[in-house]
mmCIF file of C-alpha atoms in Angstrom:
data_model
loop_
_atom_site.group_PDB
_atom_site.id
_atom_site.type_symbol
_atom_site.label_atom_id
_atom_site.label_comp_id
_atom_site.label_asym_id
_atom_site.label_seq_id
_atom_site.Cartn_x
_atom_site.Cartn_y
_atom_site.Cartn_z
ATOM 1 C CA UNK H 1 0.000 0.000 0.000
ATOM 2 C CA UNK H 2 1.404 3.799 -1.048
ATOM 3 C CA UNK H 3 1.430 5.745 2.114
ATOM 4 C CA UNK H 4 1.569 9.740 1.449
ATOM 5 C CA UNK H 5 4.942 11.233 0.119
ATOM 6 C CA UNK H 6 7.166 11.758 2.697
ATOM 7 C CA UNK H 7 8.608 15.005 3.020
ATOM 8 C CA UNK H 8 11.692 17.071 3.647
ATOM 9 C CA UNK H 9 13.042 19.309 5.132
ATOM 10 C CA UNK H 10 14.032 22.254 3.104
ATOM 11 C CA UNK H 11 13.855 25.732 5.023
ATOM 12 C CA UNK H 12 15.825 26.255 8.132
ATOM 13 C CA UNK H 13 14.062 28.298 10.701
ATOM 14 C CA UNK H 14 16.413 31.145 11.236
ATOM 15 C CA UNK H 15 15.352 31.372 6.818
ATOM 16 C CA UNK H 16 12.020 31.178 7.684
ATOM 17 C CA UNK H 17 11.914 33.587 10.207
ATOM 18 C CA UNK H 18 14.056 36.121 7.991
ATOM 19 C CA UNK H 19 11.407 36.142 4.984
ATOM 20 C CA UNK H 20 8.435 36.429 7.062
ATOM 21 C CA UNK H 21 10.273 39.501 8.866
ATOM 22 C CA UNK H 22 11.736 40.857 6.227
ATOM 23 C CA UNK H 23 8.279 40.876 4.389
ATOM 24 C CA UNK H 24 6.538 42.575 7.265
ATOM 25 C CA UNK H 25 9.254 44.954 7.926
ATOM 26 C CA UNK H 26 8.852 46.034 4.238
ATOM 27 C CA UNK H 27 5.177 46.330 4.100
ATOM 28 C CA UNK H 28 4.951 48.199 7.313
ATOM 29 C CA UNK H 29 8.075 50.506 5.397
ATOM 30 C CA UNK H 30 5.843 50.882 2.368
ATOM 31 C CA UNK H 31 2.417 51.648 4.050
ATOM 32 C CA UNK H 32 3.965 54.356 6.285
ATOM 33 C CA UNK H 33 6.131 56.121 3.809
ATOM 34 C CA UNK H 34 3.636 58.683 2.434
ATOM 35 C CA UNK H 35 3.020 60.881 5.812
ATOM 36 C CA UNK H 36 5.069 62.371 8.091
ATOM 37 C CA UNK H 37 2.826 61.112 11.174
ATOM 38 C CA UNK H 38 4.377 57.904 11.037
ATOM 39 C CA UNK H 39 8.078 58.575 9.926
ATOM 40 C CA UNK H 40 9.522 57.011 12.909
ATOM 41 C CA UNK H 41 7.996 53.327 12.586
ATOM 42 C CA UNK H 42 8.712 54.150 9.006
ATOM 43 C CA UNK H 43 12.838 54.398 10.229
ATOM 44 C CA UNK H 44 12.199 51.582 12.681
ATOM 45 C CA UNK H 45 11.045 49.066 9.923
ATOM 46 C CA UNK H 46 13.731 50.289 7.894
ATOM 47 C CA UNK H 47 16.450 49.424 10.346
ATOM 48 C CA UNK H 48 14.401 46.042 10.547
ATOM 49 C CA UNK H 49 14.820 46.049 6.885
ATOM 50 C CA UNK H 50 18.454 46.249 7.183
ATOM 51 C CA UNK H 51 19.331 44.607 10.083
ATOM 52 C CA UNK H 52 17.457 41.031 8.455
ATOM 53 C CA UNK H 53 19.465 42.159 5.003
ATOM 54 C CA UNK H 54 22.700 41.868 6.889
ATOM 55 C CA UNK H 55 21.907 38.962 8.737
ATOM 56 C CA UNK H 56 20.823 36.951 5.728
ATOM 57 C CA UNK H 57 24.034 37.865 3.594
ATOM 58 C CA UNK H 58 25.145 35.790 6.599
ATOM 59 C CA UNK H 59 23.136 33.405 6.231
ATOM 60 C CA UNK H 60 24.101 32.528 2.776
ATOM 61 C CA UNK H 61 27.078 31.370 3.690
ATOM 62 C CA UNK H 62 26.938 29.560 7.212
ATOM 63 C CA UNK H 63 23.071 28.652 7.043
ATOM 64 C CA UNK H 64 21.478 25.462 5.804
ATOM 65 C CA UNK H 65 22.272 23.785 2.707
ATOM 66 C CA UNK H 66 19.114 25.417 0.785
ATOM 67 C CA UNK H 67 19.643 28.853 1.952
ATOM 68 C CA UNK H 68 23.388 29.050 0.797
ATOM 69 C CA UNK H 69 23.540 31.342 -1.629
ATOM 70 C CA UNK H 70 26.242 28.647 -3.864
ATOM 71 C CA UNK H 71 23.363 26.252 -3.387
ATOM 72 C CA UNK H 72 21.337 28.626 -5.716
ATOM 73 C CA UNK H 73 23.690 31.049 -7.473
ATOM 74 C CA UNK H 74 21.740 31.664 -10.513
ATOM 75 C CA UNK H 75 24.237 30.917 -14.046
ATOM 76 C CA UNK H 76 22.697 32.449 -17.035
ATOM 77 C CA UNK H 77 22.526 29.237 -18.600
ATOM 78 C CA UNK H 78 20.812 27.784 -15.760
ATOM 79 C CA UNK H 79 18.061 30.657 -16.162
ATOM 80 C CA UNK H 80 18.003 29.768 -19.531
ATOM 81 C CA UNK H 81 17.534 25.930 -19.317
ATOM 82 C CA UNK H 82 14.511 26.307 -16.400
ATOM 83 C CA UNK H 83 12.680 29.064 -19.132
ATOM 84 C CA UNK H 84 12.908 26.849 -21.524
ATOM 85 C CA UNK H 85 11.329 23.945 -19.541
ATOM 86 C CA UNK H 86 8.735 26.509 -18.748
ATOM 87 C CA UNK H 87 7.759 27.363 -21.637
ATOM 88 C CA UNK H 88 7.683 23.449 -22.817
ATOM 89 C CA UNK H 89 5.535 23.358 -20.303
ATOM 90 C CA UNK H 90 7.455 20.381 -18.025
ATOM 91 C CA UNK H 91 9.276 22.742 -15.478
ATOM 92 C CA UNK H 92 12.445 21.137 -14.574
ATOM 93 C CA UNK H 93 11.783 20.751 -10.402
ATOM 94 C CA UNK H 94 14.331 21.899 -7.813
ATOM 95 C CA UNK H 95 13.704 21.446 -4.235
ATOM 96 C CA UNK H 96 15.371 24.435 -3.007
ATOM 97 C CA UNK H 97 14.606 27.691 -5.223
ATOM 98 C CA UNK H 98 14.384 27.531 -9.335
ATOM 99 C CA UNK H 99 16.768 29.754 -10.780
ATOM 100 C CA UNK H 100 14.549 32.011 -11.627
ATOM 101 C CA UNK H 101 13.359 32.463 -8.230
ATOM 102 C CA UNK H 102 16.905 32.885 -7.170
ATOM 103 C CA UNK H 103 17.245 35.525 -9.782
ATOM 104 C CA UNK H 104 14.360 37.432 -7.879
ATOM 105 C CA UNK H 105 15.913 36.875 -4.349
ATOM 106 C CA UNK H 106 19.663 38.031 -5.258
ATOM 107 C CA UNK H 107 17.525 41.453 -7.100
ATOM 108 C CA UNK H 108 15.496 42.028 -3.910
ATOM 109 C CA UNK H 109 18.147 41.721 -1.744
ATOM 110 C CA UNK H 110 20.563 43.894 -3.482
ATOM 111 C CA UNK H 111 17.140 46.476 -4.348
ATOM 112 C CA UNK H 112 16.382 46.327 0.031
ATOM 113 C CA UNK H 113 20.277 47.266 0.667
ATOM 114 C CA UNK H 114 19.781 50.398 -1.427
ATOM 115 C CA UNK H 115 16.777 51.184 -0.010
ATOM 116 C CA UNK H 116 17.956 50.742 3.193
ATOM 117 C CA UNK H 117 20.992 52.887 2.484
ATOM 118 C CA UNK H 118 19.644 55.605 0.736
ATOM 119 C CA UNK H 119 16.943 56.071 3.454
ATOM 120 C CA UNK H 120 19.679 56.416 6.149
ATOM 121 C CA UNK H 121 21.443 58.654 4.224
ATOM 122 C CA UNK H 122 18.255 61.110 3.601
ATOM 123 C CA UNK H 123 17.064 60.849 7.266
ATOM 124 C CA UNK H 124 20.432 61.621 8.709
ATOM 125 C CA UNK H 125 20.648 64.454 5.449
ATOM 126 C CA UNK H 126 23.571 62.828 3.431
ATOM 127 C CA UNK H 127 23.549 63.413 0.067
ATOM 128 C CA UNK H 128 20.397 65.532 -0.705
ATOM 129 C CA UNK H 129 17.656 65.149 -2.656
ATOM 130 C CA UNK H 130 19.272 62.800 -4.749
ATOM 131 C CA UNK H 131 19.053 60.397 -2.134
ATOM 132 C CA UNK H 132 15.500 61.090 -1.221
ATOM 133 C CA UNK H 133 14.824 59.918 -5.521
ATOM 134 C CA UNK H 134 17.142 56.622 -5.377
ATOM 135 C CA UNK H 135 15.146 56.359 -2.060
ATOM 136 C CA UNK H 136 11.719 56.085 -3.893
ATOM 137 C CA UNK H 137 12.743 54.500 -6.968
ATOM 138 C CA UNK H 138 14.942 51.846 -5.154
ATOM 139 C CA UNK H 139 11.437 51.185 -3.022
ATOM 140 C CA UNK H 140 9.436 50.951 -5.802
ATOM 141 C CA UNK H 141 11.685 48.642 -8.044
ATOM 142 C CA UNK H 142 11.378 46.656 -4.481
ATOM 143 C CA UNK H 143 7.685 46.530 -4.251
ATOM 144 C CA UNK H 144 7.571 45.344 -8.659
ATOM 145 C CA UNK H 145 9.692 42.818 -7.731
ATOM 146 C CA UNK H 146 7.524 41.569 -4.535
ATOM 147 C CA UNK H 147 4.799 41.156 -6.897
ATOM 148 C CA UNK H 148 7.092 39.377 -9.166
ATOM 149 C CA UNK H 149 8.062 37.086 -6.833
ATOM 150 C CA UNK H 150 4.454 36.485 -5.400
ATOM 151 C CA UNK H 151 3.476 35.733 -8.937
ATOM 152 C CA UNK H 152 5.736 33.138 -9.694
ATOM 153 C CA UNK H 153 5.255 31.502 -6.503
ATOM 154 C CA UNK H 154 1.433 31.053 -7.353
ATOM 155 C CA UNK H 155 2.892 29.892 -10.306
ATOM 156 C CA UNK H 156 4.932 27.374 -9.441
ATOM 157 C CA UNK H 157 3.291 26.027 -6.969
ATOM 158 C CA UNK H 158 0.460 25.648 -9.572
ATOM 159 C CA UNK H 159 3.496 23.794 -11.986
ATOM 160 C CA UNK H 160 4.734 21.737 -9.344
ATOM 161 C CA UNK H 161 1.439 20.847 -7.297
ATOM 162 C CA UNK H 162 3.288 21.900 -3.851
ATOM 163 C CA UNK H 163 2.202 24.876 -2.111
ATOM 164 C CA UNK H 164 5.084 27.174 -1.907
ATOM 165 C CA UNK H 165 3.579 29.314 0.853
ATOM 166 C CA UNK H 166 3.128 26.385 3.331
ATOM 167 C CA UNK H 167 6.921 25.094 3.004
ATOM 168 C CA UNK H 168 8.108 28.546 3.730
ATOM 169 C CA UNK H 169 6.058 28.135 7.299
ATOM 170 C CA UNK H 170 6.577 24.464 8.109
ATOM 171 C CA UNK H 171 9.729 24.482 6.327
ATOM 172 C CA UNK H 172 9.289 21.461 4.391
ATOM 173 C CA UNK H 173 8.360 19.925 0.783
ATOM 174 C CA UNK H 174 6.465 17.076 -0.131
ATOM 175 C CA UNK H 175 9.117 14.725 -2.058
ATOM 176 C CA UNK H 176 7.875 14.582 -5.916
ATOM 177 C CA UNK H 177 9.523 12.987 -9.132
ATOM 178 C CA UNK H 178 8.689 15.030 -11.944
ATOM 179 C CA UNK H 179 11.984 16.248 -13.905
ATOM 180 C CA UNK H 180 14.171 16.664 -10.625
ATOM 181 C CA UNK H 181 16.958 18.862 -10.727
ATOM 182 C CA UNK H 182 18.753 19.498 -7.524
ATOM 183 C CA UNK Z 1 38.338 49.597 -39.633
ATOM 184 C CA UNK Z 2 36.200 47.416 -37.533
ATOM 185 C CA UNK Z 3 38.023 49.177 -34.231
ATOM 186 C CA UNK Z 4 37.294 52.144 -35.198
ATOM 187 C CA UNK Z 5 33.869 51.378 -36.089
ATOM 188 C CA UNK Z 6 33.291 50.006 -32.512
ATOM 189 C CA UNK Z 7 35.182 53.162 -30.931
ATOM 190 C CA UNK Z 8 32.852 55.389 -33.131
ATOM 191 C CA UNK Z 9 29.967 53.404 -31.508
ATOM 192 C CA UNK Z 10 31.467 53.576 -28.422
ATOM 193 C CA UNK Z 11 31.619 57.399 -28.440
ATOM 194 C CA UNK Z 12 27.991 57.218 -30.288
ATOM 195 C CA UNK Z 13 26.572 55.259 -27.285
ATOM 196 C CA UNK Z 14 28.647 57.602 -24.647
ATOM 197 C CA UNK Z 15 26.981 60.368 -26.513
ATOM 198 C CA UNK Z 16 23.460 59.231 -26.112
ATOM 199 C CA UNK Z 17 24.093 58.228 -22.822
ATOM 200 C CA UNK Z 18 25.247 62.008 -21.946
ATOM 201 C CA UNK Z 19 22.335 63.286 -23.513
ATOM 202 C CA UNK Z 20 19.911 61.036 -21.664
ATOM 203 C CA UNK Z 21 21.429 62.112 -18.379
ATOM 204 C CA UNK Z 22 21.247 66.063 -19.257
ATOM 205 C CA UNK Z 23 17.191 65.045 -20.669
ATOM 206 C CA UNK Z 24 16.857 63.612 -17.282
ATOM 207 C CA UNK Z 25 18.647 66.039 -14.846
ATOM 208 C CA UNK Z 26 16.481 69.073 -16.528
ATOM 209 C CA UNK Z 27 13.017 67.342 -15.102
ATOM 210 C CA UNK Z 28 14.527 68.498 -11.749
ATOM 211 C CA UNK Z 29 16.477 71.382 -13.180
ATOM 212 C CA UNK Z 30 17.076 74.303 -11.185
ATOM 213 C CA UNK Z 31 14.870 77.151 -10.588
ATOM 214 C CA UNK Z 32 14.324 80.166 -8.504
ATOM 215 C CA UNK Z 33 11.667 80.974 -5.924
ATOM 216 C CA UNK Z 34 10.646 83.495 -8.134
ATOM 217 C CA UNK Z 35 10.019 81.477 -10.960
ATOM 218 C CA UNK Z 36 7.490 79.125 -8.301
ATOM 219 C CA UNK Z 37 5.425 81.737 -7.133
ATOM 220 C CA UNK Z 38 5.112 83.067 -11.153
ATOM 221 C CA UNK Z 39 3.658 79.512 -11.524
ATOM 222 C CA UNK Z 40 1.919 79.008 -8.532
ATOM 223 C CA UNK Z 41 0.296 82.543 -9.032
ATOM 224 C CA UNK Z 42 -0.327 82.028 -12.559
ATOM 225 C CA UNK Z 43 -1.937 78.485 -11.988
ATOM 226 C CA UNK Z 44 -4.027 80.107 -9.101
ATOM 227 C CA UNK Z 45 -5.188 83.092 -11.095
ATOM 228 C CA UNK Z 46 -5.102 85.707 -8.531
ATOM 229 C CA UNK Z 47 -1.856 87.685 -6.935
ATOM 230 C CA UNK Z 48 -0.414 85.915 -4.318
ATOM 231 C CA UNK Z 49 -0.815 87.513 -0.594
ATOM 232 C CA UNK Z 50 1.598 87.262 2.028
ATOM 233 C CA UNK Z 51 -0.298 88.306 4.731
ATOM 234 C CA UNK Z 52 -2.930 85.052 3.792
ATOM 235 C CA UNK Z 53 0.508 82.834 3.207
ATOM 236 C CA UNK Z 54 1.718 84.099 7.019
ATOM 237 C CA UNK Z 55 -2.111 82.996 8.701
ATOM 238 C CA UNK Z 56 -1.918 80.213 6.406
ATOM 239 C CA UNK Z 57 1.593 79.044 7.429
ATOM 240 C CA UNK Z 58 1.121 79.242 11.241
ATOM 241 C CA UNK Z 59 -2.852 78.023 11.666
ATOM 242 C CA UNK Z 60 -3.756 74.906 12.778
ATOM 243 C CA UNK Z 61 -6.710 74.119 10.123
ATOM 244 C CA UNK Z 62 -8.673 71.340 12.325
ATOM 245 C CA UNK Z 63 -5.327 68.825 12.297
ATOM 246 C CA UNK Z 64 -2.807 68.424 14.558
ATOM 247 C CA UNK Z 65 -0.303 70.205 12.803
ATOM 248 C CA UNK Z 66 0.516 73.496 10.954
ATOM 249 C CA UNK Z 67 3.378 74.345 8.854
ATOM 250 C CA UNK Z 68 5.280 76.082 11.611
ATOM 251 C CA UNK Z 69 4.806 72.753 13.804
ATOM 252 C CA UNK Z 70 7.572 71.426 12.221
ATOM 253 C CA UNK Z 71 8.837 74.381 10.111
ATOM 254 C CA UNK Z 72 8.626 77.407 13.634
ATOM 255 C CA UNK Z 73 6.858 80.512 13.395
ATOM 256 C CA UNK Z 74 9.947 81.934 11.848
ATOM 257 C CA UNK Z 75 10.830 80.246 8.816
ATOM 258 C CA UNK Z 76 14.457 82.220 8.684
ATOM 259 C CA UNK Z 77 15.354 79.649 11.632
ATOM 260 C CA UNK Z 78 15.871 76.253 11.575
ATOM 261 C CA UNK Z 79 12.632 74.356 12.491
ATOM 262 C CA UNK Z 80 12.427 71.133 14.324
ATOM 263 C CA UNK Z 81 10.601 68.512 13.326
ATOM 264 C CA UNK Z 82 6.860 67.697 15.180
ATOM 265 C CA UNK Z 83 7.161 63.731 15.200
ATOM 266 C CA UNK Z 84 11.300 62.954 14.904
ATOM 267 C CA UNK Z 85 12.568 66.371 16.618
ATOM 268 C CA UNK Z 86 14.906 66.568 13.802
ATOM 269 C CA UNK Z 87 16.103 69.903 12.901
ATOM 270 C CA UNK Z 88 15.094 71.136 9.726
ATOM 271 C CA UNK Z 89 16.581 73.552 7.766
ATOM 272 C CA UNK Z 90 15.093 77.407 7.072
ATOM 273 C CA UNK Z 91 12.725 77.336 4.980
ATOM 274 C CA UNK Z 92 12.876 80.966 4.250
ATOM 275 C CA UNK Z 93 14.783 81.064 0.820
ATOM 276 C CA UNK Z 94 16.935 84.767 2.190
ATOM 277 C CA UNK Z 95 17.898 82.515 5.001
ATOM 278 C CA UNK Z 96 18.457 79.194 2.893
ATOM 279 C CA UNK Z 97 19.719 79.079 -0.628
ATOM 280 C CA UNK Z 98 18.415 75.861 -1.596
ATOM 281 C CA UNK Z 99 15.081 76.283 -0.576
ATOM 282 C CA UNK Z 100 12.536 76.141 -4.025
ATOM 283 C CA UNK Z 101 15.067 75.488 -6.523
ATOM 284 C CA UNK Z 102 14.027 71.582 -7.542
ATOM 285 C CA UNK Z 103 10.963 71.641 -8.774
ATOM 286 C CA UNK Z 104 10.336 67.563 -7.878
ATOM 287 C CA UNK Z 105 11.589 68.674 -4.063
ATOM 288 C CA UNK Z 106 9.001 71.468 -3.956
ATOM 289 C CA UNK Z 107 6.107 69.354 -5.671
ATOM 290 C CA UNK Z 108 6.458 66.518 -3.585
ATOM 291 C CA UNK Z 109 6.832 68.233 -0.035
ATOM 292 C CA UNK Z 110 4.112 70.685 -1.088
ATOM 293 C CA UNK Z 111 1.730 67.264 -1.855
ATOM 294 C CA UNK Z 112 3.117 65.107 1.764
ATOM 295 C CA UNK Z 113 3.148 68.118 4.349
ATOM 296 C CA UNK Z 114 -0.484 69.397 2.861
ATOM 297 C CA UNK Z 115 -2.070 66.508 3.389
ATOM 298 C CA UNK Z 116 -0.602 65.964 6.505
ATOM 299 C CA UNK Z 117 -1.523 69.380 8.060
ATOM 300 C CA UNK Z 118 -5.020 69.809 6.136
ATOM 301 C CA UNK Z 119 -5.855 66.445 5.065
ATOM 302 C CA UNK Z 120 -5.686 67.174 1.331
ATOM 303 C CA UNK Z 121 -3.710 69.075 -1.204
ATOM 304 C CA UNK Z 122 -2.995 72.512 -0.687
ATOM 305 C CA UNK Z 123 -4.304 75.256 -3.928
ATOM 306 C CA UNK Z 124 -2.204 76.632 -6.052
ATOM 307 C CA UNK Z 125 -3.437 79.849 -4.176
ATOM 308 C CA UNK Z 126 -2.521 78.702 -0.783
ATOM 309 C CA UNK Z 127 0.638 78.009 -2.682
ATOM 310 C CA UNK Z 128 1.466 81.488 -3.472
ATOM 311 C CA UNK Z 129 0.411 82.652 -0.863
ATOM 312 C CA UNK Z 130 3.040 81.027 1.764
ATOM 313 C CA UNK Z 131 5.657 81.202 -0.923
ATOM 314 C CA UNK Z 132 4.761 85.643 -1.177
ATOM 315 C CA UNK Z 133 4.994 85.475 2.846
ATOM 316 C CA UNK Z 134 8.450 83.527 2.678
ATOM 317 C CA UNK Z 135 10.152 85.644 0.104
ATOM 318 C CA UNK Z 136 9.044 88.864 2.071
ATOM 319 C CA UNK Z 137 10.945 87.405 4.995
ATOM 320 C CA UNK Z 138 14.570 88.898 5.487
#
């Protein structure tokens, strides 16, 4: 008798606490960036912001296998090859992030550092107005790429028949065997 | 031939480049305070007043808030700002050079601190107004 796929593990908590806090400090950033009645939880969850940013640069180097950034280091051809299998409609499956989720992870990153540092420099008046533009436009080529990032992990999870949301709160994956990749 | 072709390119593309900078650096190109209270009087209709701008500026309209919360009752002085206690600088253009010269910094601040003294935008007339009162300010 076939008992239900097992699982694995394939988020470590200190990663699954990061992206959940990272999310909420940049949501809490975004809705309190338009008045000045709430410009200092606005600085707070930008510290937040930066402080998770730091730690998970960290993290990609000392954390669990799947959240090593050389576990996922998007190669153009590796881009290539999982479009490709997209768009022949039998999405090569990886169980820690597709490259083209990893593509999306290494942008937001490197967009939230900006963001970060170009909204310490205007609150503590380095750099001018200038800063107060890369400020905006660094946040708002953040907030595109959240809704990347949310689409293609409705997506995938469609693809794939795992729910993407759930493994980044229980931490784990059902085990499937459709066109593994890594 | 074909590395001078690429270094004419080059140049070409360096060119265009340049240009798209300059195209892009005028949207927020410099202006005077003058030349904002010619638009915001012309956009308003009406002469500006600075005895309006000054009740204007200092008035609490209902909110928690007026300009001078954050911006003082003098605008040649620093202010200090209501929720961070920040300084600010004048905002009094004979006391502080950069003040209305970027149109995108004067648009934008104009929109944020409006709406969060009066709860909406502020008229072009308003406008005037508190720009007429901070230009007769020595």
């Amino acid at each position: 008798m076939q008992t239900e796929n097992p699982s694995v593990r394939v988020w470590d908590l200190p990663t699954r606490i990061f992206h959940w806090s990272l999310a909420t400090s940049f949501v809490v950033a975004f809705v309190t960036s338009e008045s000045e009645k709430w410009r200092d939880i606005h600085v707070v969850a930008g510290y937040s912001l930066a402080g998770l940013i730091a730690f998970r640069l960290l993290w990609g180097f000392v954390g669990g296998r799947h959240s090593r950034f050389a576990d996922f280091l998007p190669t153009p051809g590796k881009v290539l090859d999982y479009l490709k299998s997209l768009l022949a409609g039998q999405p090569r499956h990886y169980v820690g992030h597709n490259p083209a989720g990893a593509v999306a992870i290494f942008l937001l990153l490197a967009c939230g550092l900006i963001v970060a540092a170009s909204g310490y420099a205007t609150y503590n008046e380095i750099g001018g107005h200038v800063m107060e533009e890369v400020h905006e436009a660094a946040a708002n080529g953040m907030m595109a790429l959240v809704i990347i990032h949310l689409a293609g992990v409705v997506v995938s999870s469609w693809l794939h028949h795992e729910n993407l949301v759930k493994a980044m709160i229980t931490g784990r994956k059902q085990v499937h065997h459709e066109n593994p990749a890594g | 031939m074909c590395a001078i072709d690429t270094l004419e390119t080059d140049m070409r593309t360096s060119l265009l480049i340049a240009a798209i900078l300059i195209a892009a650096s005028g949207a927020g190109r410099a202006e005077t305070p003058r030349d904002f209270l010619t638009r915001f009087e012309k956009e308003a209709g009406t002469a500006a007043s600075a005895e309006r701008g000054a009740r204007f500026f200092t008035a609490k309209q209902g909110g928690e808030w007026s300009c001078a919360s954050c911006h003082g009752e003098r605008p040649t002085q620093a202010g200090r700002h209501a929720k961070t206690d920040k300084p600010i600088t004048a905002l009094a253009p004979a006391a502080n050079a950069e003040r209305f010269t970027d149109a995108a910094k004067v648009d934008k601040w104009f929109r944020r601190n409006c709406n969060d003294t009066i709860n909406r935008a502020c008229s072009a007339q308003e406008k005037a107004d508190v720009l007429a009162w901070l230009l007769s300010l020595k």
